[in-house]
PDB file of C-alpha atoms in Angstrom:
ATOM      1  CA  MET A 380     -44.070 -79.288 -40.136  1.00  0.00           C
ATOM      2  CA  VAL A 381     -46.364 -76.639 -38.609  1.00  0.00           C
ATOM      3  CA  GLU A 382     -48.714 -79.200 -36.719  1.00  0.00           C
ATOM      4  CA  ASP A 383     -45.263 -80.375 -35.485  1.00  0.00           C
ATOM      5  CA  LEU A 384     -44.976 -76.360 -34.183  1.00  0.00           C
ATOM      6  CA  ALA A 385     -48.193 -76.127 -32.684  1.00  0.00           C
ATOM      7  CA  LYS A 386     -47.237 -79.293 -30.830  1.00  0.00           C
ATOM      8  CA  LYS A 387     -44.198 -77.481 -28.797  1.00  0.00           C
ATOM      9  CA  VAL A 388     -45.651 -74.390 -27.998  1.00  0.00           C
ATOM     10  CA  ALA A 389     -49.391 -76.078 -27.121  1.00  0.00           C
ATOM     11  CA  GLY A 390     -50.244 -75.599 -23.488  1.00  0.00           C
ATOM     12  CA  LYS A 391     -46.691 -72.649 -22.955  1.00  0.00           C
ATOM     13  CA  ASP A 392     -49.726 -70.050 -22.434  1.00  0.00           C
ATOM     14  CA  VAL A 393     -48.321 -67.495 -25.582  1.00  0.00           C
ATOM     15  CA  SER A 394     -50.202 -64.640 -26.201  1.00  0.00           C
ATOM     16  CA  ILE A 395     -50.693 -63.525 -29.484  1.00  0.00           C
ATOM     17  CA  VAL A 396     -52.357 -60.300 -30.634  1.00  0.00           C
ATOM     18  CA  PHE A 397     -54.716 -60.671 -34.009  1.00  0.00           C
ATOM     19  CA  THR A 398     -55.038 -56.899 -34.320  1.00  0.00           C
ATOM     20  CA  GLU A 399     -57.674 -57.972 -36.586  1.00  0.00           C
ATOM     21  CA  GLY A 400     -59.967 -59.731 -34.544  1.00  0.00           C
ATOM     22  CA  TRP A 401     -63.926 -58.846 -36.279  1.00  0.00           C
ATOM     23  CA  ASP A 402     -62.955 -60.318 -39.368  1.00  0.00           C
ATOM     24  CA  PRO A 403     -64.214 -64.253 -39.777  1.00  0.00           C
ATOM     25  CA  ARG A 404     -60.794 -65.915 -41.040  1.00  0.00           C
ATOM     26  CA  VAL A 405     -58.865 -64.127 -38.250  1.00  0.00           C
ATOM     27  CA  MET A 406     -61.457 -65.270 -34.965  1.00  0.00           C
ATOM     28  CA  GLY A 407     -61.933 -68.879 -36.588  1.00  0.00           C
ATOM     29  CA  ALA A 408     -58.390 -69.699 -36.587  1.00  0.00           C
ATOM     30  CA  ALA A 409     -58.173 -67.857 -33.135  1.00  0.00           C
ATOM     31  CA  VAL A 410     -60.833 -69.870 -31.901  1.00  0.00           C
ATOM     32  CA  ARG A 411     -59.142 -73.372 -33.410  1.00  0.00           C
ATOM     33  CA  LEU A 412     -55.556 -72.192 -31.359  1.00  0.00           C
ATOM     34  CA  LYS A 413     -57.754 -71.706 -27.935  1.00  0.00           C
ATOM     35  CA  LYS A 414     -59.035 -75.430 -28.202  1.00  0.00           C
ATOM     36  CA  GLY A 415     -56.362 -76.464 -29.200  1.00  0.00           C
ATOM     37  CA  ASN A 416     -54.887 -74.603 -26.645  1.00  0.00           C
ATOM     38  CA  VAL A 417     -51.706 -73.579 -28.348  1.00  0.00           C
ATOM     39  CA  VAL A 418     -52.440 -70.126 -28.195  1.00  0.00           C
ATOM     40  CA  ARG A 419     -53.643 -68.084 -26.138  1.00  0.00           C
ATOM     41  CA  PRO A 420     -55.555 -65.292 -28.751  1.00  0.00           C
ATOM     42  CA  ILE A 421     -56.069 -61.545 -27.799  1.00  0.00           C
ATOM     43  CA  LEU A 422     -58.979 -60.140 -29.941  1.00  0.00           C
ATOM     44  CA  LEU A 423     -58.361 -56.656 -30.715  1.00  0.00           C
ATOM     45  CA  GLY A 424     -61.520 -54.560 -31.863  1.00  0.00           C
ATOM     46  CA  GLU A 425     -65.020 -53.232 -30.435  1.00  0.00           C
ATOM     47  CA  HIS A 426     -66.834 -55.140 -28.260  1.00  0.00           C
ATOM     48  CA  GLU A 427     -70.281 -54.886 -30.139  1.00  0.00           C
ATOM     49  CA  GLN A 428     -67.268 -55.835 -33.855  1.00  0.00           C
ATOM     50  CA  VAL A 429     -66.264 -58.177 -32.784  1.00  0.00           C
ATOM     51  CA  ASN A 430     -69.470 -59.739 -30.812  1.00  0.00           C
ATOM     52  CA  ALA A 431     -71.796 -59.341 -34.012  1.00  0.00           C
ATOM     53  CA  CYS A 432     -68.834 -61.781 -36.319  1.00  0.00           C
ATOM     54  CA  ALA A 433     -69.106 -64.299 -33.607  1.00  0.00           C
ATOM     55  CA  THR A 434     -72.677 -64.355 -34.082  1.00  0.00           C
ATOM     56  CA  GLU A 435     -73.073 -64.461 -37.454  1.00  0.00           C
ATOM     57  CA  ASN A 436     -70.132 -67.111 -38.443  1.00  0.00           C
ATOM     58  CA  GLY A 437     -71.146 -69.079 -35.146  1.00  0.00           C
ATOM     59  CA  PHE A 438     -68.070 -68.819 -33.037  1.00  0.00           C
ATOM     60  CA  ASP A 439     -68.083 -69.325 -29.246  1.00  0.00           C
ATOM     61  CA  ILE A 440     -65.524 -66.300 -28.090  1.00  0.00           C
ATOM     62  CA  THR A 441     -66.119 -67.928 -24.852  1.00  0.00           C
ATOM     63  CA  GLY A 442     -62.229 -67.611 -22.753  1.00  0.00           C
ATOM     64  CA  ILE A 443     -61.432 -65.024 -25.500  1.00  0.00           C
ATOM     65  CA  GLU A 444     -59.654 -62.333 -24.620  1.00  0.00           C
ATOM     66  CA  VAL A 445     -61.238 -59.445 -26.888  1.00  0.00           C
ATOM     67  CA  ILE A 446     -59.550 -55.935 -26.120  1.00  0.00           C
ATOM     68  CA  ALA A 447     -61.043 -52.399 -27.669  1.00  0.00           C
ATOM     69  CA  PRO A 448     -57.966 -49.666 -27.995  1.00  0.00           C
ATOM     70  CA  SER A 449     -61.398 -47.573 -27.086  1.00  0.00           C
ATOM     71  CA  GLU A 450     -61.963 -48.496 -23.353  1.00  0.00           C
ATOM     72  CA  TYR A 451     -57.863 -49.674 -22.909  1.00  0.00           C
ATOM     73  CA  PRO A 452     -57.638 -48.249 -19.434  1.00  0.00           C
ATOM     74  CA  ASP A 453     -53.860 -48.277 -19.734  1.00  0.00           C
ATOM     75  CA  ILE A 454     -54.550 -45.811 -23.454  1.00  0.00           C
ATOM     76  CA  ASP A 455     -52.496 -42.368 -21.724  1.00  0.00           C
ATOM     77  CA  LYS A 456     -49.239 -44.910 -19.749  1.00  0.00           C
ATOM     78  CA  MET A 457     -49.382 -46.203 -23.581  1.00  0.00           C
ATOM     79  CA  ALA A 458     -49.534 -43.059 -24.719  1.00  0.00           C
ATOM     80  CA  VAL A 459     -46.963 -42.080 -23.209  1.00  0.00           C
ATOM     81  CA  ARG A 460     -44.269 -44.435 -24.102  1.00  0.00           C
ATOM     82  CA  MET A 461     -45.002 -44.158 -27.073  1.00  0.00           C
ATOM     83  CA  VAL A 462     -44.149 -40.878 -27.838  1.00  0.00           C
ATOM     84  CA  GLU A 463     -40.988 -41.703 -25.466  1.00  0.00           C
ATOM     85  CA  LEU A 464     -40.260 -44.904 -28.502  1.00  0.00           C
ATOM     86  CA  ARG A 465     -41.144 -41.764 -30.821  1.00  0.00           C
ATOM     87  CA  ARG A 466     -38.331 -39.505 -30.026  1.00  0.00           C
ATOM     88  CA  GLY A 467     -40.049 -36.668 -30.116  1.00  0.00           C
ATOM     89  CA  ARG A 468     -41.291 -37.127 -33.305  1.00  0.00           C
ATOM     90  CA  LEU A 469     -45.395 -37.072 -32.308  1.00  0.00           C
ATOM     91  CA  ASP A 470     -46.638 -35.438 -29.601  1.00  0.00           C
ATOM     92  CA  MET A 471     -49.290 -36.383 -27.263  1.00  0.00           C
ATOM     93  CA  GLU A 472     -52.595 -36.810 -29.420  1.00  0.00           C
ATOM     94  CA  ALA A 473     -50.647 -38.120 -31.895  1.00  0.00           C
ATOM     95  CA  ALA A 474     -50.180 -40.797 -30.167  1.00  0.00           C
ATOM     96  CA  ARG A 475     -53.503 -40.757 -28.795  1.00  0.00           C
ATOM     97  CA  GLN A 476     -55.162 -41.076 -31.867  1.00  0.00           C
ATOM     98  CA  ALA A 477     -51.826 -43.340 -33.078  1.00  0.00           C
ATOM     99  CA  LEU A 478     -53.567 -45.670 -30.794  1.00  0.00           C
ATOM    100  CA  THR A 479     -57.170 -46.079 -32.138  1.00  0.00           C
ATOM    101  CA  GLN A 480     -55.471 -48.293 -35.011  1.00  0.00           C
ATOM    102  CA  THR A 481     -55.056 -51.897 -33.854  1.00  0.00           C
ATOM    103  CA  ASN A 482     -52.013 -51.972 -35.787  1.00  0.00           C
ATOM    104  CA  TYR A 483     -50.077 -49.491 -33.623  1.00  0.00           C
ATOM    105  CA  PHE A 484     -52.194 -50.610 -30.147  1.00  0.00           C
ATOM    106  CA  GLY A 485     -51.850 -53.950 -31.140  1.00  0.00           C
ATOM    107  CA  THR A 486     -47.661 -53.364 -31.965  1.00  0.00           C
ATOM    108  CA  MET A 487     -47.761 -51.376 -28.223  1.00  0.00           C
ATOM    109  CA  LEU A 488     -49.098 -53.925 -26.713  1.00  0.00           C
ATOM    110  CA  VAL A 489     -46.053 -56.402 -27.340  1.00  0.00           C
ATOM    111  CA  GLU A 490     -43.847 -53.616 -26.698  1.00  0.00           C
ATOM    112  CA  MET A 491     -45.400 -53.308 -23.088  1.00  0.00           C
ATOM    113  CA  GLY A 492     -45.403 -56.528 -22.264  1.00  0.00           C
ATOM    114  CA  LYS A 493     -48.810 -56.677 -22.182  1.00  0.00           C
ATOM    115  CA  ALA A 494     -48.977 -59.431 -25.404  1.00  0.00           C
ATOM    116  CA  ASP A 495     -46.035 -62.382 -26.504  1.00  0.00           C
ATOM    117  CA  GLY A 496     -46.382 -61.565 -29.973  1.00  0.00           C
ATOM    118  CA  LEU A 497     -48.530 -60.087 -32.790  1.00  0.00           C
ATOM    119  CA  LEU A 498     -50.629 -61.408 -36.039  1.00  0.00           C
ATOM    120  CA  GLY A 499     -51.835 -58.885 -38.817  1.00  0.00           C
ATOM    121  CA  GLY A 500     -52.605 -57.855 -42.631  1.00  0.00           C
ATOM    122  CA  ALA A 501     -55.407 -59.828 -42.592  1.00  0.00           C
ATOM    123  CA  THR A 502     -57.303 -56.282 -43.592  1.00  0.00           C
ATOM    124  CA  TYR A 503     -53.295 -53.769 -43.329  1.00  0.00           C
ATOM    125  CA  SER A 504     -51.205 -54.373 -46.047  1.00  0.00           C
ATOM    126  CA  THR A 505     -47.727 -55.378 -44.897  1.00  0.00           C
ATOM    127  CA  ALA A 506     -46.572 -52.289 -44.819  1.00  0.00           C
ATOM    128  CA  ASP A 507     -48.791 -50.671 -41.817  1.00  0.00           C
ATOM    129  CA  THR A 508     -47.981 -53.612 -40.148  1.00  0.00           C
ATOM    130  CA  VAL A 509     -44.777 -53.937 -40.628  1.00  0.00           C
ATOM    131  CA  ARG A 510     -44.158 -49.455 -40.293  1.00  0.00           C
ATOM    132  CA  PRO A 511     -45.138 -49.528 -36.442  1.00  0.00           C
ATOM    133  CA  ALA A 512     -43.214 -52.679 -35.655  1.00  0.00           C
ATOM    134  CA  LEU A 513     -39.918 -51.180 -36.967  1.00  0.00           C
ATOM    135  CA  GLN A 514     -40.976 -47.336 -35.147  1.00  0.00           C
ATOM    136  CA  LEU A 515     -41.557 -48.873 -32.105  1.00  0.00           C
ATOM    137  CA  VAL A 516     -40.434 -52.760 -31.310  1.00  0.00           C
ATOM    138  CA  LYS A 517     -37.156 -52.375 -33.468  1.00  0.00           C
ATOM    139  CA  THR A 518     -34.686 -54.666 -34.968  1.00  0.00           C
ATOM    140  CA  ALA A 519     -33.125 -56.540 -32.545  1.00  0.00           C
ATOM    141  CA  PRO A 520     -29.346 -56.510 -31.742  1.00  0.00           C
ATOM    142  CA  GLY A 521     -27.167 -57.091 -33.959  1.00  0.00           C
ATOM    143  CA  GLN A 522     -28.917 -56.518 -36.614  1.00  0.00           C
ATOM    144  CA  SER A 523     -29.696 -53.401 -39.349  1.00  0.00           C
ATOM    145  CA  LEU A 524     -33.072 -54.104 -41.075  1.00  0.00           C
ATOM    146  CA  VAL A 525     -36.065 -56.190 -41.333  1.00  0.00           C
ATOM    147  CA  SER A 526     -36.557 -59.077 -43.499  1.00  0.00           C
ATOM    148  CA  SER A 527     -39.256 -61.672 -44.932  1.00  0.00           C
ATOM    149  CA  ALA A 528     -39.239 -65.329 -45.617  1.00  0.00           C
ATOM    150  CA  PHE A 529     -41.446 -67.421 -46.308  1.00  0.00           C
ATOM    151  CA  LEU A 530     -41.403 -71.440 -45.679  1.00  0.00           C
ATOM    152  CA  MET A 531     -42.865 -73.404 -48.711  1.00  0.00           C
ATOM    153  CA  GLU A 532     -44.105 -76.739 -48.085  1.00  0.00           C
ATOM    154  CA  LYS A 533     -45.491 -80.021 -50.360  1.00  0.00           C
ATOM    155  CA  GLY A 534     -45.307 -82.928 -48.990  1.00  0.00           C
ATOM    156  CA  ASP A 535     -42.742 -84.229 -47.294  1.00  0.00           C
ATOM    157  CA  ASP A 536     -40.279 -82.002 -49.538  1.00  0.00           C
ATOM    158  CA  HIS A 537     -39.702 -78.223 -48.021  1.00  0.00           C
ATOM    159  CA  CYS A 538     -36.931 -75.225 -48.742  1.00  0.00           C
ATOM    160  CA  LEU A 539     -37.047 -71.406 -47.893  1.00  0.00           C
ATOM    161  CA  MET A 540     -37.300 -68.625 -50.067  1.00  0.00           C
ATOM    162  CA  GLY A 541     -36.303 -64.635 -48.861  1.00  0.00           C
ATOM    163  CA  ASP A 542     -37.020 -61.653 -49.547  1.00  0.00           C
ATOM    164  CA  CYS A 543     -39.948 -62.125 -51.059  1.00  0.00           C
ATOM    165  CA  ALA A 544     -42.452 -59.426 -49.424  1.00  0.00           C
ATOM    166  CA  ILE A 545     -40.525 -56.481 -48.004  1.00  0.00           C
ATOM    167  CA  ASN A 546     -37.157 -55.326 -49.019  1.00  0.00           C
ATOM    168  CA  ARG A 547     -37.384 -54.224 -52.906  1.00  0.00           C
ATOM    169  CA  ASP A 548     -33.912 -53.711 -53.876  1.00  0.00           C
ATOM    170  CA  PRO A 549     -31.276 -54.695 -51.072  1.00  0.00           C
ATOM    171  CA  ASN A 550     -27.708 -54.080 -52.257  1.00  0.00           C
ATOM    172  CA  PRO A 551     -24.428 -56.546 -51.729  1.00  0.00           C
ATOM    173  CA  ASP A 552     -24.080 -55.674 -48.011  1.00  0.00           C
ATOM    174  CA  GLU A 553     -28.289 -55.996 -47.243  1.00  0.00           C
ATOM    175  CA  LEU A 554     -28.544 -59.405 -49.242  1.00  0.00           C
ATOM    176  CA  VAL A 555     -25.360 -60.881 -46.694  1.00  0.00           C
ATOM    177  CA  GLU A 556     -27.645 -60.222 -43.533  1.00  0.00           C
ATOM    178  CA  ILE A 557     -31.039 -61.405 -45.559  1.00  0.00           C
ATOM    179  CA  ALA A 558     -29.098 -64.365 -46.442  1.00  0.00           C
ATOM    180  CA  ILE A 559     -27.787 -65.077 -43.112  1.00  0.00           C
ATOM    181  CA  GLN A 560     -31.191 -64.479 -41.564  1.00  0.00           C
ATOM    182  CA  THR A 561     -33.161 -66.754 -43.465  1.00  0.00           C
ATOM    183  CA  ALA A 562     -30.401 -69.490 -42.841  1.00  0.00           C
ATOM    184  CA  ALA A 563     -31.303 -68.929 -38.811  1.00  0.00           C
ATOM    185  CA  THR A 564     -34.899 -69.293 -40.179  1.00  0.00           C
ATOM    186  CA  ALA A 565     -34.330 -72.284 -41.977  1.00  0.00           C
ATOM    187  CA  ARG A 566     -32.366 -73.916 -39.365  1.00  0.00           C
ATOM    188  CA  ALA A 567     -34.522 -73.250 -36.765  1.00  0.00           C
ATOM    189  CA  PHE A 568     -37.450 -75.125 -38.744  1.00  0.00           C
ATOM    190  CA  GLY A 569     -35.104 -78.015 -39.113  1.00  0.00           C
ATOM    191  CA  ILE A 570     -33.422 -77.265 -42.262  1.00  0.00           C
ATOM    192  CA  GLU A 571     -30.115 -77.839 -42.697  1.00  0.00           C
ATOM    193  CA  PRO A 572     -29.657 -74.318 -45.134  1.00  0.00           C
ATOM    194  CA  LYS A 573     -28.059 -74.723 -48.300  1.00  0.00           C
ATOM    195  CA  VAL A 574     -28.122 -71.202 -49.554  1.00  0.00           C
ATOM    196  CA  ALA A 575     -28.147 -69.807 -53.189  1.00  0.00           C
ATOM    197  CA  LEU A 576     -27.637 -66.334 -54.260  1.00  0.00           C
ATOM    198  CA  LEU A 577     -30.600 -66.546 -57.629  1.00  0.00           C
ATOM    199  CA  SER A 578     -29.796 -64.583 -60.399  1.00  0.00           C
ATOM    200  CA  TYR A 579     -30.372 -65.303 -64.039  1.00  0.00           C
ATOM    201  CA  SER A 580     -26.480 -65.774 -64.489  1.00  0.00           C
ATOM    202  CA  SER A 581     -25.105 -69.108 -63.186  1.00  0.00           C
ATOM    203  CA  PHE A 582     -20.496 -68.352 -62.266  1.00  0.00           C
ATOM    204  CA  GLY A 583     -20.773 -64.524 -64.648  1.00  0.00           C
ATOM    205  CA  SER A 584     -22.574 -66.771 -67.950  1.00  0.00           C
ATOM    206  CA  ALA A 585     -23.782 -62.804 -68.030  1.00  0.00           C
ATOM    207  CA  THR A 586     -23.742 -59.603 -66.740  1.00  0.00           C
ATOM    208  CA  GLY A 587     -26.092 -56.792 -65.298  1.00  0.00           C
ATOM    209  CA  HIS A 588     -26.254 -54.764 -61.798  1.00  0.00           C
ATOM    210  CA  CYS A 589     -28.479 -57.986 -61.241  1.00  0.00           C
ATOM    211  CA  VAL A 590     -25.904 -60.225 -61.650  1.00  0.00           C
ATOM    212  CA  ALA A 591     -23.366 -58.368 -59.944  1.00  0.00           C
ATOM    213  CA  LYS A 592     -24.388 -57.382 -56.890  1.00  0.00           C
ATOM    214  CA  MET A 593     -25.087 -61.790 -56.198  1.00  0.00           C
ATOM    215  CA  SER A 594     -21.748 -62.226 -57.023  1.00  0.00           C
ATOM    216  CA  GLU A 595     -20.642 -59.488 -54.792  1.00  0.00           C
ATOM    217  CA  ALA A 596     -23.111 -60.614 -51.591  1.00  0.00           C
ATOM    218  CA  ALA A 597     -22.209 -64.338 -52.478  1.00  0.00           C
ATOM    219  CA  ILE A 598     -18.369 -62.746 -52.172  1.00  0.00           C
ATOM    220  CA  ARG A 599     -18.762 -61.263 -48.907  1.00  0.00           C
ATOM    221  CA  LEU A 600     -21.068 -64.727 -47.895  1.00  0.00           C
ATOM    222  CA  LYS A 601     -17.988 -66.788 -48.719  1.00  0.00           C
ATOM    223  CA  ARG A 602     -15.282 -64.431 -46.819  1.00  0.00           C
ATOM    224  CA  MET A 603     -17.051 -65.105 -43.152  1.00  0.00           C
ATOM    225  CA  PRO A 604     -17.252 -67.809 -40.581  1.00  0.00           C
ATOM    226  CA  LEU A 605     -20.317 -69.257 -41.146  1.00  0.00           C
ATOM    227  CA  ASP A 606     -21.929 -72.873 -41.079  1.00  0.00           C
ATOM    228  CA  PHE A 607     -23.677 -72.846 -43.525  1.00  0.00           C
ATOM    229  CA  ASP A 608     -23.161 -73.732 -47.332  1.00  0.00           C
ATOM    230  CA  VAL A 609     -23.838 -70.261 -49.330  1.00  0.00           C
ATOM    231  CA  ASP A 610     -22.739 -70.334 -53.154  1.00  0.00           C
ATOM    232  CA  GLY A 611     -23.930 -67.710 -56.428  1.00  0.00           C
ATOM    233  CA  GLU A 612     -24.776 -66.204 -58.280  1.00  0.00           C
ATOM    234  CA  MET A 613     -26.920 -68.528 -59.590  1.00  0.00           C
ATOM    235  CA  GLN A 614     -29.795 -69.576 -61.655  1.00  0.00           C
ATOM    236  CA  PHE A 615     -32.727 -71.213 -60.589  1.00  0.00           C
ATOM    237  CA  ASP A 616     -32.455 -74.376 -62.768  1.00  0.00           C
ATOM    238  CA  CYS A 617     -29.005 -74.338 -61.769  1.00  0.00           C
ATOM    239  CA  ALA A 618     -29.838 -74.404 -57.818  1.00  0.00           C
ATOM    240  CA  VAL A 619     -32.198 -76.889 -57.640  1.00  0.00           C
ATOM    241  CA  SER A 620     -31.046 -79.578 -61.025  1.00  0.00           C
ATOM    242  CA  PRO A 621     -28.072 -81.736 -60.217  1.00  0.00           C
ATOM    243  CA  GLU A 622     -27.836 -82.647 -63.767  1.00  0.00           C
ATOM    244  CA  VAL A 623     -27.778 -78.994 -64.130  1.00  0.00           C
ATOM    245  CA  ALA A 624     -25.216 -78.454 -61.811  1.00  0.00           C
ATOM    246  CA  ALA A 625     -23.523 -80.636 -63.022  1.00  0.00           C
ATOM    247  CA  LEU A 626     -22.835 -79.011 -66.008  1.00  0.00           C
ATOM    248  CA  LYS A 627     -22.877 -75.247 -64.347  1.00  0.00           C
ATOM    249  CA  ALA A 628     -21.061 -75.740 -60.881  1.00  0.00           C
ATOM    250  CA  PRO A 629     -19.720 -79.012 -60.591  1.00  0.00           C
ATOM    251  CA  GLU A 630     -17.313 -77.858 -57.883  1.00  0.00           C
ATOM    252  CA  SER A 631     -20.219 -76.006 -56.013  1.00  0.00           C
ATOM    253  CA  LYS A 632     -21.682 -77.995 -52.978  1.00  0.00           C
ATOM    254  CA  VAL A 633     -24.700 -76.108 -53.076  1.00  0.00           C
ATOM    255  CA  ALA A 634     -25.586 -75.981 -56.222  1.00  0.00           C
ATOM    256  CA  GLY A 635     -27.941 -78.780 -57.056  1.00  0.00           C
ATOM    257  CA  HIS A 636     -28.705 -79.516 -53.474  1.00  0.00           C
ATOM    258  CA  ALA A 637     -29.868 -75.410 -52.557  1.00  0.00           C
ATOM    259  CA  ASN A 638     -33.803 -75.422 -50.053  1.00  0.00           C
ATOM    260  CA  THR A 639     -32.847 -71.462 -49.366  1.00  0.00           C
ATOM    261  CA  PHE A 640     -33.584 -69.166 -52.117  1.00  0.00           C
ATOM    262  CA  ILE A 641     -32.339 -65.716 -52.050  1.00  0.00           C
ATOM    263  CA  PHE A 642     -33.854 -63.347 -54.157  1.00  0.00           C
ATOM    264  CA  PRO A 643     -31.890 -60.400 -55.702  1.00  0.00           C
ATOM    265  CA  ASN A 644     -35.288 -57.842 -55.198  1.00  0.00           C
ATOM    266  CA  LEU A 645     -38.747 -57.947 -53.804  1.00  0.00           C
ATOM    267  CA  SER A 646     -40.606 -58.043 -57.491  1.00  0.00           C
ATOM    268  CA  SER A 647     -38.549 -61.340 -58.403  1.00  0.00           C
ATOM    269  CA  GLY A 648     -39.202 -63.160 -54.833  1.00  0.00           C
ATOM    270  CA  ASN A 649     -42.840 -61.927 -54.636  1.00  0.00           C
ATOM    271  CA  ILE A 650     -43.614 -63.544 -57.948  1.00  0.00           C
ATOM    272  CA  GLY A 651     -41.521 -66.698 -57.361  1.00  0.00           C
ATOM    273  CA  TYR A 652     -42.687 -67.492 -54.342  1.00  0.00           C
ATOM    274  CA  LYS A 653     -45.975 -67.285 -55.925  1.00  0.00           C
ATOM    275  CA  ILE A 654     -45.443 -69.187 -58.903  1.00  0.00           C
ATOM    276  CA  ALA A 655     -44.377 -72.065 -56.987  1.00  0.00           C
ATOM    277  CA  ALA A 656     -48.174 -71.886 -54.920  1.00  0.00           C
ATOM    278  CA  ARG A 657     -49.197 -71.667 -57.534  1.00  0.00           C
ATOM    279  CA  LEU A 658     -48.788 -73.448 -60.279  1.00  0.00           C
ATOM    280  CA  GLY A 659     -45.932 -76.000 -58.744  1.00  0.00           C
ATOM    281  CA  GLY A 660     -48.751 -76.825 -55.821  1.00  0.00           C
ATOM    282  CA  TRP A 661     -46.176 -76.196 -53.016  1.00  0.00           C
ATOM    283  CA  GLU A 662     -47.770 -74.479 -50.117  1.00  0.00           C
ATOM    284  CA  ALA A 663     -46.717 -71.094 -48.866  1.00  0.00           C
ATOM    285  CA  ILE A 664     -46.276 -70.090 -45.538  1.00  0.00           C
ATOM    286  CA  GLY A 665     -45.031 -66.731 -44.490  1.00  0.00           C
ATOM    287  CA  PRO A 666     -43.967 -63.735 -44.886  1.00  0.00           C
ATOM    288  CA  VAL A 667     -42.053 -64.794 -41.542  1.00  0.00           C
ATOM    289  CA  LEU A 668     -40.291 -61.363 -40.558  1.00  0.00           C
ATOM    290  CA  GLN A 669     -36.893 -62.095 -39.828  1.00  0.00           C
ATOM    291  CA  GLY A 670     -34.495 -59.604 -37.861  1.00  0.00           C
ATOM    292  CA  LEU A 671     -37.584 -57.837 -35.600  1.00  0.00           C
ATOM    293  CA  ASN A 672     -37.135 -57.479 -31.052  1.00  0.00           C
ATOM    294  CA  ALA A 673     -40.140 -59.664 -31.221  1.00  0.00           C
ATOM    295  CA  PRO A 674     -42.071 -61.923 -33.283  1.00  0.00           C
ATOM    296  CA  ILE A 675     -44.562 -59.780 -35.316  1.00  0.00           C
ATOM    297  CA  ASN A 676     -45.845 -61.139 -38.087  1.00  0.00           C
ATOM    298  CA  ASP A 677     -47.973 -60.301 -41.482  1.00  0.00           C
ATOM    299  CA  LEU A 678     -50.884 -61.840 -43.015  1.00  0.00           C
ATOM    300  CA  SER A 679     -51.487 -61.967 -46.241  1.00  0.00           C
ATOM    301  CA  ARG A 680     -54.681 -59.964 -47.287  1.00  0.00           C
ATOM    302  CA  GLY A 681     -55.633 -63.316 -49.681  1.00  0.00           C
ATOM    303  CA  ALA A 682     -54.857 -65.859 -46.070  1.00  0.00           C
ATOM    304  CA  ASN A 683     -57.680 -68.113 -45.819  1.00  0.00           C
ATOM    305  CA  GLU A 684     -58.051 -69.319 -41.648  1.00  0.00           C
ATOM    306  CA  GLU A 685     -55.903 -72.425 -42.058  1.00  0.00           C
ATOM    307  CA  GLU A 686     -52.722 -70.032 -43.075  1.00  0.00           C
ATOM    308  CA  ILE A 687     -53.689 -68.066 -40.090  1.00  0.00           C
ATOM    309  CA  TYR A 688     -53.666 -70.109 -38.193  1.00  0.00           C
ATOM    310  CA  LYS A 689     -50.503 -71.817 -39.331  1.00  0.00           C
ATOM    311  CA  MET A 690     -49.425 -67.840 -39.444  1.00  0.00           C
ATOM    312  CA  ALA A 691     -50.221 -68.058 -35.548  1.00  0.00           C
ATOM    313  CA  VAL A 692     -48.661 -71.243 -34.399  1.00  0.00           C
ATOM    314  CA  VAL A 693     -45.164 -69.986 -36.753  1.00  0.00           C
ATOM    315  CA  THR A 694     -45.852 -66.804 -34.801  1.00  0.00           C
ATOM    316  CA  ALA A 695     -46.105 -68.539 -31.142  1.00  0.00           C
ATOM    317  CA  ALA A 696     -42.710 -70.746 -32.057  1.00  0.00           C
ATOM    318  CA  GLN A 697     -40.771 -67.466 -32.171  1.00  0.00           C
ATOM    319  CA  LYS A 698     -40.972 -66.789 -28.855  1.00  0.00           C
ATOM    320  CA  ALA A 699     -41.409 -69.674 -27.793  1.00  0.00           C
ATOM    321  CA  LEU A 700     -38.428 -72.149 -29.334  1.00  0.00           C
ATOM    322  CA  GLY A 701     -36.722 -68.971 -29.874  1.00  0.00           C
ATOM    323  CA  ILE A 702     -37.185 -69.398 -33.872  1.00  0.00           C
TER     324      ILE A 702
END
């Protein structure tokens, strides 16, 4: 699926800024992206550090733009814009200091239209990638929160899992928005969403806070004029097994056939996708951030070069194809 996306975005001159341009995993992915004319990579970092990485690892970065925040000619203009965006929460001195960090600097490149998207997190935490995006790029019109989804692949099988990286304990209103965002991401990837709101209960077979909020979110979603199927709350086996679904939810259009899974909290979501990846043999691509006003995505700090390449393709597709 990602290679199909790469073909679609190739040659469209989508520029992606990488906040850790000195990291050999990032650099290797950038070289591959440049060579295939998939995206136009921009590596952030001091020139000596970036060049040293290229030399040590045998990378030819000829033609790849490298920007050192300390040498950026428009840094004052960027700082002024950052102060405006933060609406008095920091002054020029604080803005200049923040812009010495490549996560803030790279986000401002996107906000000012100098880059189409951003990919970070090879060494930064998720919070360090998401915080600048929320403060500077902000949420897209009509969106009230940012969530995440993982595209899971195993052979020809695909599914979406959300939210596994951002929202710790979403309430019913937030779960509704996460479900709608994740369904839209699924459809953008060519997956017709059948959305299951997961819990340790199937349609009232148990009680508890988690059950109640997932059931309430499902009720609210069903009242909306949606163009995809959604149901819940349900256990995971009910969501994916036709045999179990026939016993627990015989009337459901989703149970037994779900491909878009909404978890009740960050703990279960993060554990769930990693179990699928580590024990189930599924490849996890993401987290794909949803709800932002520009394509900005986070990496796992354990990501390898291949995973970074694929996330860069997804980030470019968000810009070029409207994913």
